[in-house]
C-alpha positions as a Markdown table, in Angstrom:
| # | Residue | x | y | z |
|---|---|---|---|---|
| 1 | Unk | -10.5 | -77.3 | 21.0 |
| 2 | Unk | -9.9 | -79.6 | 19.3 |
| 3 | Unk | -12.0 | -81.7 | 21.2 |
| 4 | Unk | -14.9 | -79.3 | 21.1 |
| 5 | Unk | -15.1 | -79.9 | 18.0 |
| 6 | Unk | -14.9 | -83.7 | 17.8 |
| 7 | Unk | -17.6 | -83.6 | 20.2 |
| 8 | Unk | -19.8 | -80.8 | 18.4 |
| 9 | Unk | -19.0 | -83.1 | 15.3 |
| 10 | Unk | -21.0 | -86.0 | 16.5 |
| 11 | Unk | -24.0 | -84.0 | 17.2 |
| 12 | Unk | -25.7 | -82.4 | 14.7 |
| 13 | Unk | -24.4 | -79.6 | 12.6 |
| 14 | Unk | -24.4 | -76.3 | 14.0 |
| 15 | Unk | -25.7 | -73.4 | 12.6 |
| 16 | Unk | -23.4 | -70.4 | 11.8 |
| 17 | Unk | -26.2 | -67.5 | 11.6 |
| 18 | Unk | -26.8 | -68.3 | 15.4 |
| 19 | Unk | -24.4 | -67.7 | 18.0 |
| 20 | Unk | -23.5 | -70.7 | 20.9 |
| 21 | Unk | -24.3 | -69.7 | 24.2 |
| 22 | Unk | -21.3 | -69.1 | 25.9 |
| 23 | Unk | -19.7 | -67.1 | 23.1 |
| 24 | Unk | -23.1 | -64.6 | 23.7 |
| 25 | Unk | -22.0 | -64.3 | 27.9 |
| 26 | Unk | -18.1 | -63.7 | 26.8 |
| 27 | Unk | -18.7 | -61.2 | 24.3 |
| 28 | Unk | -21.8 | -60.0 | 27.2 |
| 29 | Unk | -19.0 | -59.6 | 29.6 |
| 30 | Unk | -16.1 | -58.1 | 27.5 |
| 31 | Unk | -18.9 | -55.5 | 25.9 |
| 32 | Unk | -20.1 | -55.0 | 29.8 |
| 33 | Unk | -16.2 | -54.7 | 30.7 |
| 34 | Unk | -15.4 | -52.2 | 27.9 |
| 35 | Unk | -18.4 | -49.9 | 28.3 |
| 36 | Unk | -17.5 | -49.3 | 32.0 |
| 37 | Unk | -13.8 | -49.0 | 31.3 |
| 38 | Unk | -15.1 | -46.5 | 29.0 |
| 39 | Unk | -17.7 | -44.9 | 30.3 |
| 40 | Unk | -15.5 | -44.9 | 34.1 |
| 41 | Unk | -12.2 | -43.8 | 32.3 |
| 42 | Unk | -12.5 | -42.9 | 28.7 |
| 43 | Unk | -15.9 | -40.9 | 28.5 |
| 44 | Unk | -15.1 | -38.6 | 31.4 |
| 45 | Unk | -11.2 | -38.3 | 30.0 |
| 46 | Unk | -13.2 | -37.1 | 27.1 |
| 47 | Unk | -15.8 | -34.5 | 28.2 |
| 48 | Unk | -12.6 | -32.4 | 30.1 |
| 49 | Unk | -10.9 | -32.4 | 26.9 |
| 50 | Unk | -14.0 | -31.3 | 24.8 |
| 51 | Unk | -14.9 | -28.8 | 28.2 |
| 52 | Unk | -11.2 | -27.1 | 27.8 |
| 53 | Unk | -11.7 | -27.0 | 24.1 |
| 54 | Unk | -15.2 | -25.2 | 25.1 |
| 55 | Unk | -13.4 | -23.1 | 27.8 |
| 56 | Unk | -10.2 | -22.2 | 25.3 |
| 57 | Unk | -12.5 | -21.4 | 22.5 |
| 58 | Unk | -15.0 | -19.5 | 24.5 |
| 59 | Unk | -12.1 | -17.6 | 26.4 |
| 60 | Unk | -10.5 | -16.9 | 23.0 |
| 61 | Unk | -13.9 | -15.3 | 21.4 |
| 62 | Unk | -14.0 | -13.5 | 24.9 |
| 63 | Unk | -10.1 | -12.5 | 24.7 |
| 64 | Unk | -11.3 | -11.4 | 21.1 |
| 65 | Unk | -13.9 | -9.5 | 21.5 |
| 66 | Unk | -11.9 | -7.2 | 24.1 |
| 67 | Unk | -9.6 | -6.7 | 22.0 |
| 68 | Unk | -11.8 | -5.2 | 19.2 |
| 69 | Unk | -13.2 | -3.0 | 21.8 |
| 70 | Unk | -10.1 | -1.8 | 23.0 |
| 71 | Unk | -9.0 | -1.6 | 19.0 |
| 72 | Unk | -12.4 | 0.6 | 19.1 |
| 73 | Unk | -11.7 | 2.3 | 21.7 |
| 74 | Unk | -7.6 | 3.3 | 20.7 |
| 75 | Unk | -9.3 | 3.8 | 17.2 |
| 76 | Unk | -11.4 | 6.2 | 18.5 |
| 77 | Unk | -8.6 | 8.3 | 20.6 |
| 78 | Unk | -6.7 | 8.2 | 17.5 |
| 79 | Unk | -9.6 | 9.9 | 15.5 |
| 80 | Unk | -9.9 | 12.1 | 18.2 |
| 81 | Unk | -6.6 | 13.3 | 18.4 |
| 82 | Unk | -6.0 | 13.3 | 15.3 |
| 83 | Unk | -8.3 | 15.5 | 14.4 |
| 84 | Unk | -7.2 | 17.9 | 17.9 |
| 85 | Unk | -4.1 | 17.9 | 16.2 |
| 86 | Unk | -5.4 | 18.8 | 12.6 |
| 87 | Unk | -7.3 | 21.5 | 14.9 |
| 88 | Unk | -3.7 | 22.7 | 16.3 |
| 89 | Unk | -2.0 | 22.4 | 13.0 |
| 90 | Unk | -4.7 | 24.8 | 11.8 |
| 91 | Unk | -4.9 | 27.6 | 15.1 |
| 92 | Unk | -0.8 | 27.2 | 14.8 |
| 93 | Unk | -0.9 | 27.8 | 10.9 |
| 94 | Unk | -3.6 | 30.5 | 11.2 |
| 95 | Unk | -1.7 | 32.4 | 14.0 |
| 96 | Unk | 1.6 | 31.9 | 11.6 |
| 97 | Unk | 0.2 | 33.4 | 8.8 |
| 98 | Unk | -1.2 | 36.9 | 11.1 |
| 99 | Unk | 2.2 | 36.8 | 12.6 |
| 100 | Unk | 3.6 | 36.9 | 9.1 |
| 101 | Unk | 0.9 | 39.9 | 8.1 |
| 102 | Unk | 2.8 | 42.1 | 10.9 |
| 103 | Unk | 5.9 | 41.6 | 10.5 |
| 104 | Unk | 4.8 | 42.3 | 6.6 |
| 105 | Unk | 3.4 | 45.7 | 7.8 |
| 106 | Unk | 6.3 | 46.4 | 10.4 |
| 107 | Unk | 8.9 | 45.3 | 7.5 |
| 108 | Unk | 6.6 | 47.9 | 5.2 |
| 109 | Unk | 6.2 | 50.4 | 7.5 |
| 110 | Unk | 10.0 | 50.7 | 8.6 |
| 111 | Unk | 10.8 | 50.6 | 4.6 |
| 112 | Unk | 8.2 | 53.4 | 4.1 |
| 113 | Unk | 9.3 | 55.5 | 6.7 |
| 114 | Unk | 13.7 | 54.7 | 5.7 |
| 115 | Unk | 12.1 | 55.8 | 2.5 |
| 116 | Unk | 10.8 | 59.1 | 3.4 |
| 117 | Unk | 13.9 | 59.2 | 5.5 |
| 118 | Unk | 15.9 | 59.0 | 2.7 |
| 119 | Unk | 14.1 | 61.4 | -0.2 |
| 120 | Unk | 13.9 | 64.1 | 3.2 |
| 121 | Unk | 17.4 | 63.6 | 3.5 |
| 122 | Unk | 17.9 | 64.1 | -1.0 |
| 123 | Unk | 16.0 | 66.7 | -0.3 |
| 124 | Unk | 17.7 | 69.1 | 2.5 |
| 125 | Unk | 21.1 | 67.6 | 0.1 |
| 126 | Unk | 19.5 | 69.1 | -2.8 |
| 127 | Unk | 18.0 | 71.7 | -1.2 |
| 128 | Unk | 21.9 | 72.9 | 0.2 |
| 129 | Unk | 23.2 | 72.1 | -2.6 |
| 130 | Unk | 21.5 | 74.1 | -5.1 |
| 131 | Unk | 22.0 | 77.8 | -2.3 |
| 132 | Unk | 25.2 | 76.6 | -2.7 |
| 133 | Unk | 25.4 | 76.2 | -6.4 |
| 134 | Unk | 23.1 | 79.2 | -6.2 |
| 135 | Unk | 25.9 | 81.6 | -3.9 |
| 136 | Unk | 28.7 | 80.4 | -6.5 |
| 137 | Unk | 26.4 | 81.5 | -9.6 |
| 138 | Unk | 25.3 | 85.1 | -7.9 |
| 139 | Unk | 28.5 | 86.0 | -6.6 |
| 140 | Unk | 30.6 | 84.9 | -10.2 |
| 141 | Unk | 27.8 | 86.6 | -11.9 |
| 142 | Unk | 28.0 | 89.6 | -9.7 |
| 143 | Unk | 32.2 | 89.4 | -10.9 |
| 144 | Unk | 31.0 | 89.1 | -14.4 |
| 145 | Unk | 28.4 | 91.5 | -14.1 |
| 146 | Unk | 30.9 | 94.2 | -13.0 |
| 147 | Unk | 33.9 | 93.6 | -14.5 |
| 148 | Unk | 31.4 | 94.2 | -18.3 |
| 149 | Unk | 29.9 | 97.3 | -16.9 |
| 150 | Unk | 33.4 | 98.0 | -16.5 |
| 151 | Unk | 34.1 | 97.3 | -19.6 |
| 152 | Unk | 31.7 | 98.9 | -21.2 |
| 153 | Unk | 31.6 | 102.0 | -18.7 |
| 154 | Unk | 35.2 | 103.1 | -19.7 |
| 155 | Unk | 35.4 | 103.6 | -15.6 |
| 156 | Unk | 37.1 | 100.8 | -13.1 |
| 157 | Unk | 34.0 | 100.2 | -10.4 |
| 158 | Unk | 36.8 | 98.4 | -7.9 |
| 159 | Unk | 35.1 | 99.9 | -4.9 |
| 160 | Unk | 33.6 | 96.8 | -3.5 |
| 161 | Unk | 30.7 | 98.4 | -2.2 |
| 162 | Unk | 29.6 | 99.9 | -4.7 |
| 163 | Unk | 31.2 | 96.1 | -6.9 |
| 164 | Unk | 28.8 | 94.5 | -4.5 |
| 165 | Unk | 25.4 | 96.3 | -4.3 |
| 166 | Unk | 25.4 | 96.7 | -8.4 |
| 167 | Unk | 25.8 | 92.9 | -8.1 |
| 168 | Unk | 22.5 | 92.6 | -5.3 |
| 169 | Unk | 20.8 | 94.8 | -7.7 |
| 170 | Unk | 21.4 | 93.1 | -10.5 |
| 171 | Unk | 20.7 | 89.7 | -9.0 |
| 172 | Unk | 17.7 | 91.2 | -7.8 |
| 173 | Unk | 16.1 | 92.5 | -10.5 |
| 174 | Unk | 17.5 | 88.6 | -12.5 |
| 175 | Unk | 15.2 | 87.0 | -9.7 |
| 176 | Unk | 12.3 | 89.6 | -10.4 |
| 177 | Unk | 12.1 | 88.8 | -13.7 |
| 178 | Unk | 12.2 | 84.8 | -12.9 |
| 179 | Unk | 9.6 | 84.9 | -11.9 |
| 180 | Unk | 7.1 | 87.0 | -13.8 |
| 181 | Unk | 8.2 | 83.7 | -16.2 |
């Protein structure tokens, strides 16, 4: 290189703006080799990488669209099932209300029947007690009436048949008098 510079130094000075023809040839060959390597090896690899990236993005978009369609379908299915569940719940609620009303009516009917039965039994018991009390009072009233009449008349009314007849007449008179009032 020094010899080149020394040989050049003898000639006229070189213009730094215009390159030497040897440099142009070496630069052109190096550029051609670089372009060949880039075109043959690097650009196809880059194109594969770009295509893989495009495919991944488009595949991702397609998968996202498919997932969105599936999600929409599931949402519609969920809404349909929810509507069916609400309808079923309303039907069950209505049936329960109807059953409850039926049970309430049955319980009321049974309660009325039981109440009527208890009232009837009470009335029967009252009637039986009333008749028993009336019988007891009649016999007592009759006995008292005979005793009182004996004291008033001054003779003994010990004859049972007469006593019974007198008592029966007395009670009949009381019943007719009570019936008139």
